[in-house]
């Protein structure tokens, strides 16, 4: 197994992590920004106000996107393990 193959596997794995994590992080970002704007407008400075909506929105995003996330990860693992005999040499 050459350095180029290892680099290609690591690169595709990192890209997959970014692709799978991005939707959940974007949901968290949008909800946090929306609540921060609401707190600024209403002058409410309660720190726990952002926690519950963010947790609920992330939970809903994982419910909605979980199937896609798992299929992407399992597809990557199937591709990786199907070429395992090539990597051992």
Coordinates of N, CA and C in Angstrom, one line a residue:
X1 N 0.8 -1.2 0.0 CA 0.0 0.0 0.0 C 0.9 1.2 0.0
X2 N 0.7 2.1 -1.0 CA 1.5 3.3 -1.1 C 1.0 4.4 -0.3
X3 N 1.8 5.4 -0.2 CA 1.5 6.6 0.5 C 0.3 7.4 -0.2
X4 N 0.3 7.3 -1.5 CA -0.8 7.9 -2.2 C -2.2 7.3 -1.9
X5 N -2.2 6.0 -1.7 CA -3.5 5.3 -1.4 C -3.9 5.6 0.0
X6 N -3.0 5.7 0.9 CA -3.3 6.1 2.3 C -3.8 7.5 2.3
X7 N -3.2 8.4 1.6 CA -3.6 9.8 1.5 C -5.0 9.9 0.9
X8 N -5.3 9.1 -0.1 CA -6.6 9.1 -0.8 C -7.7 8.6 0.2
X9 N -7.4 7.6 0.9 CA -8.4 7.1 1.9 C -8.6 8.1 3.0
X10 N -7.6 8.7 3.5 CA -7.7 9.7 4.6 C -8.5 10.9 4.1
X11 N -8.2 11.3 2.9 CA -8.9 12.5 2.3 C -10.4 12.2 2.1
X12 N -10.7 11.0 1.6 CA -12.1 10.7 1.4 C -12.8 10.5 2.7
X13 N -12.1 10.0 3.7 CA -12.7 9.9 5.1 C -13.0 11.2 5.7
X14 N -12.1 12.1 5.6 CA -12.3 13.5 6.2 C -13.4 14.2 5.4
X15 N -13.4 14.1 4.1 CA -14.5 14.7 3.3 C -15.9 14.1 3.7
X16 N -15.9 12.8 4.0 CA -17.2 12.2 4.4 C -17.6 12.7 5.8
X17 N -16.7 12.9 6.7 CA -17.0 13.4 8.0 C -17.6 14.8 7.9
X18 N -17.0 15.6 7.1 CA -17.5 17.0 6.9 C -18.8 17.0 6.2
X19 N -19.0 16.1 5.2 CA -20.3 16.0 4.5 C -21.4 15.5 5.4
X20 N -21.1 14.6 6.3 CA -22.1 14.0 7.2 C -22.4 15.0 8.4
X21 N -21.4 15.7 8.9 CA -21.6 16.5 10.0 C -22.2 17.9 9.7
X22 N -22.0 18.3 8.5 CA -22.4 19.7 8.1 C -23.9 20.0 8.3
X23 N -24.8 19.1 7.9 CA -26.3 19.5 8.1 C -26.6 19.7 9.5
X24 N -26.2 18.8 10.4 CA -26.5 19.0 11.8 C -25.9 20.3 12.4
X25 N -24.6 20.6 12.0 CA -24.0 21.8 12.5 C -24.7 23.0 11.9
X26 N -25.1 23.0 10.7 CA -25.9 24.1 10.1 C -27.2 24.3 10.8
X27 N -27.9 23.3 11.2 CA -29.1 23.4 11.9 C -28.9 24.0 13.3
X28 N -27.8 23.6 14.0 CA -27.4 24.2 15.2 C -27.1 25.7 15.1
X29 N -26.4 26.0 14.0 CA -26.0 27.4 13.8 C -27.2 28.3 13.6
X30 N -28.1 27.8 12.7 CA -29.3 28.6 12.4 C -30.1 28.8 13.6
X31 N -30.4 27.8 14.4 CA -31.2 27.9 15.6 C -30.5 28.8 16.6
X32 N -29.2 28.6 16.8 CA -28.5 29.4 17.8 C -28.5 30.9 17.4
X33 N -28.3 31.2 16.1 CA -28.3 32.6 15.6 C -29.7 33.2 15.7
X34 N -30.8 32.4 15.4 CA -32.1 32.9 15.6 C -32.5 33.2 17.0
X35 N -32.1 32.3 17.9 CA -32.4 32.6 19.3 C -31.5 33.8 19.9
X36 N -30.3 33.9 19.4 CA -29.5 35.0 19.8 C -30.1 36.4 19.3
X37 N -30.6 36.4 18.1 CA -31.2 37.6 17.6 C -32.5 37.9 18.4
X38 N -33.3 36.8 18.8 CA -34.4 37.0 19.6 C -34.1 37.6 21.0
X39 N -33.0 37.0 21.6 CA -32.5 37.5 22.9 C -32.1 39.0 22.8
X40 N -31.4 39.3 21.7 CA -31.0 40.7 21.6 C -32.1 41.7 21.4
X41 N -33.1 41.3 20.7 CA -34.3 42.2 20.4 C -35.1 42.3 21.7
X42 N -35.3 41.3 22.5 CA -36.1 41.3 23.7 C -35.3 41.6 24.9
X43 N -34.0 41.8 24.8 CA -33.1 42.0 26.0 C -33.2 41.0 27.1
X44 N -33.5 39.7 26.7 CA -33.5 38.6 27.6 C -32.0 38.1 27.6
X45 N -31.4 38.0 28.7 CA -30.1 37.5 28.8 C -30.0 36.2 29.6
X46 N -30.9 35.3 29.3 CA -30.9 34.0 29.9 C -30.1 33.0 29.1
X47 N -29.0 32.4 29.7 CA -28.1 31.5 29.0 C -28.8 30.2 28.6
X48 N -29.7 29.7 29.5 CA -30.3 28.4 29.2 C -31.4 28.4 28.2
X49 N -31.7 29.6 27.7 CA -32.8 29.7 26.7 C -32.3 29.1 25.4
X50 N -31.0 29.2 25.1 CA -30.5 28.6 23.8 C -30.3 27.1 23.9
X51 N -30.2 26.6 25.0 CA -29.8 25.2 25.2 C -30.9 24.2 24.7
X52 N -32.1 24.4 25.2 CA -33.2 23.5 24.9 C -33.6 23.5 23.5
X53 N -33.8 24.6 22.8 CA -34.2 24.6 21.4 C -33.1 24.0 20.5
X54 N -31.8 24.2 20.9 CA -30.7 23.7 20.1 C -30.7 22.1 20.2
X55 N -30.9 21.6 21.4 CA -30.9 20.2 21.6 C -32.1 19.6 20.9
X56 N -33.3 20.2 20.9 CA -34.4 19.7 20.2 C -34.2 19.7 18.7
X57 N -33.7 20.8 18.2 CA -33.5 20.9 16.8 C -32.4 19.9 16.3
X58 N -31.4 19.7 17.1 CA -30.4 18.7 16.7 C -30.9 17.3 16.7
X59 N -31.8 17.0 17.7 CA -32.4 15.7 17.8 C -33.3 15.5 16.6
X60 N -34.1 16.5 16.2 CA -35.0 16.4 15.0 C -34.2 16.2 13.8
X61 N -33.1 17.0 13.7 CA -32.2 16.8 12.5 C -31.6 15.4 12.4
X62 N -31.2 14.9 13.5 CA -30.7 13.5 13.5 C -31.8 12.5 13.2
X63 N -33.0 12.7 13.6 CA -34.1 11.8 13.2 C -34.3 11.9 11.7
X64 N -34.3 13.1 11.2 CA -34.6 13.3 9.7 C -33.5 12.8 8.9
X65 N -32.3 13.2 9.3 CA -31.1 12.9 8.4 C -30.3 11.6 8.8
X66 N -30.7 11.0 9.9 CA -30.0 9.8 10.4 C -29.8 8.7 9.4
X67 N -30.9 8.4 8.6 CA -30.8 7.3 7.6 C -29.8 7.7 6.6
X68 N -29.8 8.9 6.1 CA -28.8 9.3 5.1 C -27.4 9.3 5.6
X69 N -27.2 9.7 6.8 CA -25.9 9.7 7.4 C -25.4 8.3 7.6
X70 N -26.2 7.4 8.1 CA -25.7 6.0 8.3 C -25.5 5.3 6.9
X71 N -26.3 5.6 5.9 CA -26.1 5.0 4.6 C -24.8 5.5 4.0
X72 N -24.5 6.8 4.2 CA -23.2 7.3 3.7 C -22.0 6.7 4.4
X73 N -22.1 6.6 5.7 CA -21.0 6.0 6.4 C -20.8 4.5 6.1
X74 N -22.0 3.8 6.1 CA -21.8 2.3 5.8 C -21.4 2.1 4.3
X75 N -21.8 3.0 3.4 CA -21.3 2.8 2.0 C -19.8 3.0 2.0
X76 N -19.3 4.0 2.7 CA -17.8 4.2 2.8 C -17.1 3.0 3.3
X77 N -17.7 2.4 4.4 CA -17.0 1.3 5.0 C -17.1 0.0 4.1
X78 N -18.2 -0.1 3.4 CA -18.3 -1.3 2.5 C -17.2 -1.1 1.4
X79 N -17.1 0.1 0.8 CA -16.0 0.3 -0.2 C -14.6 0.1 0.4
X80 N -14.4 0.5 1.6 CA -13.1 0.3 2.2 C -12.8 -1.1 2.5
X81 N -13.8 -1.9 3.0 CA -13.6 -3.3 3.3 C -13.6 -4.2 2.1
X82 N -14.2 -3.7 1.0 CA -14.2 -4.6 -0.2 C -12.8 -4.5 -0.9
X83 N -12.1 -3.5 -0.7 CA -10.7 -3.4 -1.2 C -9.6 -3.8 -0.2
X84 N -10.0 -4.5 0.9 CA -9.1 -4.8 2.0 C -7.9 -5.6 1.5
X85 N -8.2 -6.6 0.6 CA -7.1 -7.5 0.2 C -6.1 -6.7 -0.6
X86 N -6.5 -5.6 -1.3 CA -5.5 -4.8 -2.0 C -4.6 -4.0 -1.0
X87 N -5.2 -3.6 0.1 CA -4.5 -2.8 1.1 C -3.5 -3.6 1.9
X88 N -3.7 -4.9 2.1 CA -2.8 -5.7 2.9 C -1.5 -6.0 2.2
X89 N -1.5 -6.0 0.9 CA -0.2 -6.3 0.2 C 0.8 -5.3 0.4

